[in-house]
Amino acid sequence: MAKIQMKTPLVEMDGDEMTRILWKEIKDRLILPFVDLKTEYYDLGLPYRDETNDEVTVKAAEANKKYGVAVKCATITPNAQRVTEYHLKEMWKSPNGTIRAILDGTVFRAPIVVKGITPTVSTWKKPIVLARHAYGDIYKNSELYVDGAAKAELTVTYPDGRVDTKLIHDFKGAGVLMGMHNTDASISSFARACFNYALSLKQDLWFSTKDTISKTYDHRFKDIFNEIYEAEYKTAFEEAGIEYFYTLIDDAVARVVRSEGGFIWACKNYDGDVMSDMVATAFGSLAMMTSVLVSPDGNFEYEAAHGTVTRHYYKHLKGEPTSTNSVATIFAWSGALRKRGELDELPELVAFADKLEAATVGTIEDGVMTGDLYALSTLENKRKVGSIEFLDEIAKRLA
Ligand code: NAP
Ligand code: MG
């Protein structure tokens, strides 16, 4: 059988640890036999990020802007322990943070629902899509440790010399403080991305912040969403029979847990980070969550929502068997290939992405699964397999 041809390369961002191992195996077993894969490769593994003083991350993000579609492996965000472990020159920033700051945009995360895995929350019947703002807030903050009594102020200097100052805290002793920001432009593009996504899925959109406490910062988000909705989307929502509503994040959490799912929940950057892990885990596993970053100028970056699965990697290094779930990473590839196929008008590539996802879901629904799902599945004929055997089972069905 002739391999499916591609036109434009995908931007391929390799990563770390267990997901780096799976990355290669997924390509070798599930993609290369069927697709004449074209990629522009960037190694975002921590050793190479360190070697290039993290410039490779910036280059990868710029390539994503040039070509439009990227697929990214999970990467280590170094902390003090990683600096020692990898002998790093510096505690490099989160690659995802760097990429999101360059691309801007919104991350949409949706659980992959399979037969046999029932959500922890018994009322949930349909997937909940989490829309996470991917720019600013604490991910682009400036923090300081104050080592003794000190007056901390927030100062804004305008080009015309105007200065705005506000007291943050009159420290009597040591403490911490942080400055963060967002922009009207980024919040507006976040809002439009969410409204467009809701219309494309024909699902209600919920948006929540803590505007009662953060009367300027969070309130700005609420106002921008509301203004854009009223001016640009209200009619389309009414025609589609869907609803937009804003509610306080505490109220949203309570409503989400009581809901039956089937809507999009838009959250600020940090809330979205935490809530998407909660939603993914309650739907089954972090490894059963798709994640795509949609930028305002129409670029897409597909990834898994989980990390590099360090604990499994250390077992792998010791030669012990692993049973790591590769579904989210496979769906990152299928999502990116499908989008590339749509943009380049390659229906065979789109169809391949559909088949790869169907074979993956089919494998699990046939009872063949990794340990994380095995612990949860209600299927009677379930069988736990190792990381590689799982890929081979998918490959069998795909062929
Ligand atoms: P993690 O890699 O997501 O793993 C946490 C735990 O969740 C694992 O130990 C495992 O539980 C379970 N798990 C996650 N993914 C799984 C999978 N595919 N299959 C089976 N089980 C899975 O998070 P972490 O351990 O907190 O972070 C590890 C590294 O990843 C860190 O260096 C962090 O910086 C990085 N990270 C990267 C990203 C990203 O690039 N998007 C996101 C988050 C974290 P059991 O051990 O109980 O089996
Ligand atoms: Mg997270």
Coordinates of C-alpha atoms and ligand atoms in Angstrom, one line a residue:
M1 CA 0.0 0.0 0.0
A2 CA 1.4 3.4 -0.9
K3 CA 2.0 5.7 2.0
I4 CA -0.1 8.8 2.5
Q5 CA 1.8 11.9 1.2
M6 CA 2.0 15.2 3.1
K7 CA 2.4 18.7 1.7
T8 CA 3.5 20.9 4.6
P9 CA 5.7 19.6 7.4
L10 CA 4.4 19.3 11.0
V11 CA 6.5 21.1 13.6
E12 CA 7.6 18.2 15.8
M13 CA 8.7 19.0 19.3
D14 CA 10.3 16.1 21.1
G15 CA 10.4 15.9 24.9
D16 CA 11.6 14.1 28.0
E17 CA 11.6 10.8 30.0
M18 CA 8.8 8.2 29.5
T19 CA 6.9 10.3 27.0
R20 CA 10.1 10.7 24.9
I21 CA 10.4 6.9 24.8
L22 CA 6.8 6.6 23.8
W23 CA 7.1 9.4 21.2
K24 CA 9.6 7.4 19.1
E25 CA 7.6 4.1 19.5
I26 CA 4.4 5.8 18.4
K27 CA 6.0 7.2 15.3
D28 CA 7.7 3.9 14.4
R29 CA 4.7 1.7 15.0
L30 CA 1.6 3.8 14.3
I31 CA 2.6 6.6 11.9
L32 CA 5.7 5.8 9.7
P33 CA 4.3 2.6 8.2
F34 CA 1.3 4.5 6.9
V35 CA 2.3 8.1 6.3
D36 CA 5.3 9.6 4.4
L37 CA 5.8 11.8 7.5
K38 CA 7.2 15.2 6.9
T39 CA 8.3 17.1 10.1
E40 CA 10.6 19.9 11.1
Y41 CA 12.1 18.4 14.2
Y42 CA 13.0 20.4 17.4
D43 CA 14.5 18.6 20.4
L44 CA 12.9 20.1 23.5
G45 CA 14.4 17.4 25.7
L46 CA 16.0 19.0 28.7
P47 CA 19.6 18.2 27.8
Y48 CA 19.3 20.0 24.4
R49 CA 17.4 22.9 25.9
D50 CA 20.2 23.4 28.3
E51 CA 22.8 23.1 25.6
T52 CA 21.1 25.8 23.5
N53 CA 20.3 28.0 26.5
D54 CA 16.7 27.3 25.8
E55 CA 16.8 28.9 22.4
V56 CA 15.5 25.7 20.8
T57 CA 12.2 26.3 22.5
V58 CA 11.8 29.8 21.1
K59 CA 12.8 28.5 17.6
A60 CA 10.2 25.7 17.9
A61 CA 7.5 28.2 18.8
E62 CA 8.5 30.4 15.8
A63 CA 8.4 27.4 13.5
N64 CA 4.9 26.7 14.8
K65 CA 4.0 30.3 13.8
K66 CA 5.5 29.7 10.4
Y67 CA 3.9 26.4 9.5
G68 CA 0.7 26.6 11.6
V69 CA 0.6 23.1 13.1
A70 CA 2.8 21.5 15.8
V71 CA 2.8 18.4 17.8
K72 CA 4.6 18.5 21.2
C73 CA 5.8 15.8 23.5
A74 CA 5.6 16.4 27.3
T75 CA 8.7 18.1 28.7
I76 CA 10.3 18.6 32.1
T77 CA 9.8 22.0 33.7
P78 CA 13.0 22.1 35.7
N79 CA 12.9 22.7 39.5
A80 CA 15.9 22.7 41.9
Q81 CA 16.1 18.9 41.9
R82 CA 16.1 18.8 38.1
V83 CA 19.0 21.3 38.0
T84 CA 21.1 18.8 40.0
E85 CA 19.8 15.7 38.2
Y86 CA 20.6 17.2 34.7
H87 CA 23.5 19.4 35.7
L88 CA 21.7 22.4 34.2
K89 CA 23.3 25.8 33.7
E90 CA 20.0 27.4 34.8
M91 CA 16.6 26.6 36.0
W92 CA 15.0 27.0 32.5
K93 CA 11.4 28.2 32.3
S94 CA 8.5 25.9 31.4
P95 CA 8.7 25.2 27.7
N96 CA 4.9 25.3 27.5
G97 CA 4.9 28.7 29.2
T98 CA 7.5 30.0 26.7
I99 CA 5.5 28.6 23.7
R100 CA 2.2 29.9 25.0
A101 CA 3.7 33.3 25.6
I102 CA 4.9 33.4 21.9
L103 CA 1.8 32.0 20.4
D104 CA -0.8 33.5 22.8
G105 CA -4.2 31.8 22.6
T106 CA -6.4 29.3 24.4
V107 CA -5.9 25.7 25.3
F108 CA -8.9 23.4 24.8
R109 CA -8.8 20.1 26.7
A110 CA -11.3 17.4 26.2
P111 CA -11.5 13.9 27.8
I112 CA -11.4 10.9 25.5
V113 CA -14.4 8.9 26.5
V114 CA -14.3 5.1 26.2
K115 CA -16.7 2.3 27.0
G116 CA -15.9 0.7 30.4
I117 CA -14.4 3.8 32.1
T118 CA -17.1 5.6 33.9
P119 CA -16.5 9.1 35.3
T120 CA -16.0 9.4 39.1
V121 CA -18.7 12.0 39.1
S122 CA -21.8 9.8 38.6
T123 CA -23.9 12.6 37.0
W124 CA -21.4 13.2 34.2
K125 CA -22.8 11.7 31.0
K126 CA -21.0 13.8 28.4
P127 CA -17.4 15.2 28.1
I128 CA -16.6 18.5 29.6
V129 CA -14.3 20.6 27.5
L130 CA -12.0 22.9 29.4
A131 CA -10.9 26.1 27.7
R132 CA -7.8 27.5 29.4
H133 CA -6.5 31.0 28.6
A134 CA -2.8 30.3 27.7
Y135 CA -1.3 33.8 28.2
G136 CA -0.2 35.8 31.2
D137 CA -1.2 35.8 34.9
I138 CA 1.1 33.9 37.2
Y139 CA 2.8 32.2 34.2
K140 CA 4.4 35.5 33.2
N141 CA 4.8 36.9 36.7
S142 CA 7.6 38.8 38.5
E143 CA 8.1 37.6 42.1
L144 CA 10.2 38.9 44.9
Y145 CA 11.1 37.6 48.3
V146 CA 11.2 40.5 50.8
D147 CA 13.9 39.7 53.4
G148 CA 12.7 42.2 56.1
A149 CA 10.5 45.2 56.8
A150 CA 9.8 47.0 53.5
K151 CA 7.2 48.9 51.7
A152 CA 6.0 47.2 48.5
E153 CA 4.3 49.3 45.8
L154 CA 2.9 48.7 42.3
T155 CA 4.1 51.3 39.9
V156 CA 3.0 52.0 36.3
T157 CA 4.8 54.5 34.2
Y158 CA 3.2 55.8 31.0
P159 CA 5.2 57.1 28.0
D160 CA 3.9 60.6 28.7
G161 CA 5.4 60.5 32.2
R162 CA 2.2 59.9 34.1
V163 CA 2.8 57.6 37.0
D164 CA 0.2 55.4 38.9
T165 CA 1.3 53.9 42.2
K166 CA -0.6 51.7 44.7
L167 CA 0.6 50.3 48.0
I168 CA 0.7 46.5 47.9
H169 CA 1.9 45.9 51.5
D170 CA 3.8 47.6 54.3
F171 CA 5.9 44.6 55.3
K172 CA 6.8 44.4 59.0
G173 CA 9.0 41.4 58.4
A174 CA 10.0 39.0 55.6
G175 CA 7.5 37.9 53.1
V176 CA 6.7 37.4 49.4
L177 CA 5.1 39.4 46.6
M178 CA 4.2 39.0 43.0
G179 CA 3.2 41.1 40.1
M180 CA 1.3 39.8 37.1
H181 CA -0.5 41.0 34.1
N182 CA -2.8 40.3 31.2
T183 CA -3.7 42.4 28.2
D184 CA -7.1 43.4 26.7
A185 CA -5.9 42.0 23.4
S186 CA -5.1 38.6 24.8
I187 CA -8.3 38.4 26.9
S188 CA -10.3 39.4 23.8
S189 CA -8.8 36.7 21.7
F190 CA -9.4 34.2 24.5
A191 CA -13.0 35.2 24.5
R192 CA -13.4 35.0 20.7
A193 CA -11.6 31.6 20.7
C194 CA -14.1 30.3 23.3
F195 CA -17.2 31.7 21.5
N196 CA -16.1 30.3 18.2
Y197 CA -15.3 26.9 19.7
A198 CA -18.7 26.8 21.5
L199 CA -20.4 27.5 18.1
S200 CA -18.4 24.9 16.3
L201 CA -19.3 22.2 18.9
K202 CA -22.8 23.7 19.5
Q203 CA -22.3 23.5 23.2
D204 CA -23.0 26.0 26.0
L205 CA -20.1 28.1 27.2
W206 CA -19.5 28.8 30.9
F207 CA -16.9 31.3 32.0
S208 CA -15.8 31.8 35.6
T209 CA -13.3 34.0 37.5
K210 CA -13.1 35.4 41.0
D211 CA -14.3 38.9 40.1
T212 CA -15.9 39.6 43.5
I213 CA -12.4 39.6 45.1
S214 CA -10.4 40.8 42.1
K215 CA -12.5 43.8 41.3
T216 CA -10.2 45.2 38.6
Y217 CA -8.2 42.2 37.2
D218 CA -10.7 39.4 37.1
H219 CA -13.5 41.9 36.5
R220 CA -11.8 43.0 33.3
F221 CA -12.1 39.4 32.0
K222 CA -15.7 39.3 32.8
D223 CA -16.4 42.6 31.1
I224 CA -14.5 41.8 28.0
F225 CA -16.3 38.5 27.6
N226 CA -19.6 40.1 28.1
E227 CA -19.0 43.0 25.6
I228 CA -17.7 40.7 22.9
Y229 CA -20.6 38.3 23.5
E230 CA -23.2 41.1 23.2
A231 CA -21.6 42.7 20.2
E232 CA -20.5 39.8 18.1
Y233 CA -22.0 36.4 19.2
K234 CA -25.3 36.8 20.9
T235 CA -27.4 36.3 17.7
A236 CA -25.3 33.3 16.6
F237 CA -25.6 31.7 20.0
E238 CA -29.4 32.2 20.0
E239 CA -29.6 30.7 16.5
A240 CA -27.5 27.7 17.5
G241 CA -29.7 27.2 20.6
I242 CA -26.8 27.5 23.0
E243 CA -26.1 29.7 25.9
Y244 CA -23.2 31.8 27.3
F245 CA -23.1 32.5 31.0
Y246 CA -20.7 33.9 33.5
T247 CA -20.5 32.8 37.0
L248 CA -18.2 33.1 40.0
I249 CA -15.6 30.3 40.0
D250 CA -16.8 28.8 43.3
D251 CA -20.3 28.6 41.9
A252 CA -19.0 27.1 38.7
V253 CA -17.2 24.3 40.6
A254 CA -20.4 23.4 42.4
R255 CA -22.4 23.5 39.2
V256 CA -19.9 21.5 37.2
V257 CA -19.9 18.7 39.7
R258 CA -23.7 18.6 39.7
S259 CA -24.0 18.8 35.9
E260 CA -24.3 16.1 33.3
G261 CA -21.4 17.5 31.2
G262 CA -21.7 18.4 27.5
F263 CA -20.4 22.1 27.8
I264 CA -17.3 24.1 27.5
W265 CA -15.9 25.6 30.7
A266 CA -13.6 28.6 30.1
C267 CA -11.1 29.4 32.8
K268 CA -8.2 31.8 33.4
N269 CA -4.7 30.4 33.0
Y270 CA -4.2 29.0 36.5
D271 CA -7.7 27.9 37.1
G272 CA -7.6 26.1 33.8
D273 CA -4.4 24.3 34.7
V274 CA -5.8 23.0 37.9
M275 CA -9.4 22.3 36.8
S276 CA -8.3 20.5 33.6
D277 CA -6.3 18.0 35.7
M278 CA -9.3 17.6 38.0
V279 CA -11.8 17.1 35.2
A280 CA -9.4 14.7 33.3
T281 CA -8.8 12.6 36.4
A282 CA -12.5 12.4 37.2
F283 CA -13.2 11.3 33.6
G284 CA -10.7 8.4 34.1
S285 CA -7.1 9.4 33.6
L286 CA -4.8 12.3 32.8
A287 CA -3.6 10.1 29.9
M288 CA -7.2 10.3 28.4
M289 CA -7.2 14.0 27.8
T290 CA -6.6 15.8 24.5
S291 CA -5.1 19.2 24.5
V292 CA -4.7 21.8 21.7
L293 CA -3.5 25.4 21.9
V294 CA -5.4 27.6 19.4
S295 CA -3.7 30.9 18.8
P296 CA -5.5 34.1 17.6
D297 CA -3.8 34.1 14.3
G298 CA -4.8 30.5 13.6
N299 CA -1.9 28.3 14.7
F300 CA -2.4 25.0 16.5
E301 CA -0.2 23.1 18.9
Y302 CA -1.3 19.6 19.9
E303 CA 0.0 17.9 23.0
A304 CA -0.9 15.6 25.8
A305 CA -2.2 17.2 29.0
H306 CA 0.0 15.0 31.3
G307 CA 3.7 15.3 32.2
T308 CA 6.7 13.1 31.4
V309 CA 5.5 10.3 33.7
T310 CA 8.8 10.3 35.7
R311 CA 8.0 7.4 38.0
H312 CA 7.5 5.1 35.1
Y313 CA 10.6 6.4 33.4
Y314 CA 12.8 5.5 36.4
K315 CA 11.3 2.0 36.3
H316 CA 12.1 1.8 32.6
L317 CA 15.7 2.8 33.3
K318 CA 16.0 0.0 35.8
G319 CA 14.8 -2.4 33.1
E320 CA 11.5 -3.0 34.9
P321 CA 8.3 -3.4 32.8
T322 CA 6.1 -0.3 32.4
S323 CA 2.5 0.1 31.5
T324 CA 2.3 3.7 30.5
N325 CA -0.8 5.0 28.7
S326 CA 0.1 6.6 25.4
V327 CA -3.4 7.6 24.3
A328 CA -3.1 11.3 24.9
T329 CA 0.2 11.4 23.0
I330 CA -1.3 9.4 20.1
F331 CA -4.2 11.8 20.0
A332 CA -1.8 14.7 19.9
W333 CA -0.3 13.2 16.7
S334 CA -3.7 12.4 15.2
G335 CA -5.0 15.9 16.1
A336 CA -2.0 17.5 14.4
L337 CA -2.1 15.2 11.3
R338 CA -5.9 15.8 11.0
K339 CA -5.4 19.6 11.2
R340 CA -2.5 19.5 8.7
G341 CA -4.8 17.4 6.4
E342 CA -7.6 19.9 6.7
L343 CA -5.4 22.9 6.0
D344 CA -3.6 21.2 3.1
E345 CA -6.8 19.6 1.7
L346 CA -5.5 16.0 2.1
P347 CA -8.6 13.9 2.9
E348 CA -6.5 10.7 3.1
L349 CA -4.5 12.3 6.0
V350 CA -7.7 13.3 7.8
A351 CA -9.1 9.8 7.3
F352 CA -5.9 8.3 8.7
A353 CA -6.2 10.5 11.8
D354 CA -9.7 9.2 12.3
K355 CA -8.6 5.6 11.9
L356 CA -5.7 6.0 14.3
E357 CA -8.1 7.3 16.9
A358 CA -10.7 4.6 16.3
A359 CA -8.0 1.9 16.5
T360 CA -6.8 3.4 19.8
V361 CA -10.3 3.6 21.3
G362 CA -11.2 0.2 19.8
T363 CA -8.2 -1.5 21.5
I364 CA -9.3 -0.2 24.9
E365 CA -12.9 -1.2 24.3
D366 CA -11.7 -4.6 23.3
G367 CA -10.4 -4.9 26.8
V368 CA -6.7 -4.3 26.1
M369 CA -5.4 -1.4 28.2
T370 CA -2.6 0.0 30.3
G371 CA -2.5 -0.2 34.1
D372 CA -4.0 3.2 34.8
L373 CA -7.2 2.2 32.9
Y374 CA -7.1 -1.4 34.0
A375 CA -7.6 -0.2 37.6
L376 CA -10.8 1.6 36.5
S377 CA -12.3 -0.3 33.7
T378 CA -15.6 -2.2 34.3
L379 CA -15.1 -4.4 31.2
E380 CA -15.2 -8.1 32.2
N381 CA -12.6 -9.2 29.6
K382 CA -10.0 -6.6 30.5
R383 CA -6.3 -7.3 30.2
K384 CA -3.4 -5.2 31.4
V385 CA -0.6 -4.8 28.8
G386 CA 2.8 -3.1 28.8
S387 CA 3.6 0.2 27.2
I388 CA 4.8 -1.3 23.9
E389 CA 2.4 -4.1 23.7
F390 CA -0.4 -1.6 23.9
L391 CA 1.0 0.2 20.8
D392 CA 1.4 -3.1 19.0
E393 CA -2.3 -4.0 19.7
I394 CA -3.3 -0.6 18.2
A395 CA -1.0 -1.2 15.2
K396 CA -2.7 -4.6 14.6
R397 CA -6.1 -3.0 14.5
L398 CA -4.9 0.0 12.4
A399 CA -3.4 -2.3 9.8
Ligands
NAP1 P1 2.9 13.3 35.3 O1 4.0 13.1 34.4 O2 1.6 13.7 34.6 O3 2.6 12.0 36.2 C1 1.9 12.0 37.4 C2 1.3 10.7 37.6 O4 0.1 10.5 36.9 C3 2.2 9.5 37.2 O5 3.2 9.2 38.1 C4 1.2 8.4 36.9 O6 0.7 7.9 38.1 C5 0.0 9.2 36.3 N1 0.2 9.4 34.9 C6 0.4 10.5 34.2 N2 0.4 10.3 32.9 C7 0.2 8.9 32.7 C8 0.2 8.1 31.6 N3 0.4 8.5 30.4 N4 0.1 6.8 31.8 C9 -0.1 6.3 33.1 N5 -0.1 7.0 34.2 C10 0.1 8.4 34.0 O7 3.2 14.5 36.3 P2 4.4 14.7 37.3 O8 5.0 13.4 37.8 O9 3.9 15.7 38.3 O10 5.5 15.5 36.4 C11 6.6 14.8 35.8 C12 7.3 15.8 34.9 O11 6.5 16.2 33.9 C13 7.8 17.0 35.6 O12 9.1 17.3 35.4 C14 6.9 18.2 35.1 O13 7.6 19.3 35.0 C15 6.5 17.6 33.7 N6 5.2 18.1 33.2 C16 5.1 18.4 31.9 C17 3.9 18.8 31.3 C18 3.9 19.1 29.9 O14 4.9 19.1 29.2 N7 2.7 19.3 29.3 C19 2.8 18.8 32.1 C20 2.9 18.4 33.5 C21 4.1 18.1 34.0 P3 1.4 6.6 38.8 O15 2.8 6.9 39.1 O16 0.5 6.4 40.0 O17 1.3 5.4 37.8
MG2 MG -1.2 21.1 35.0

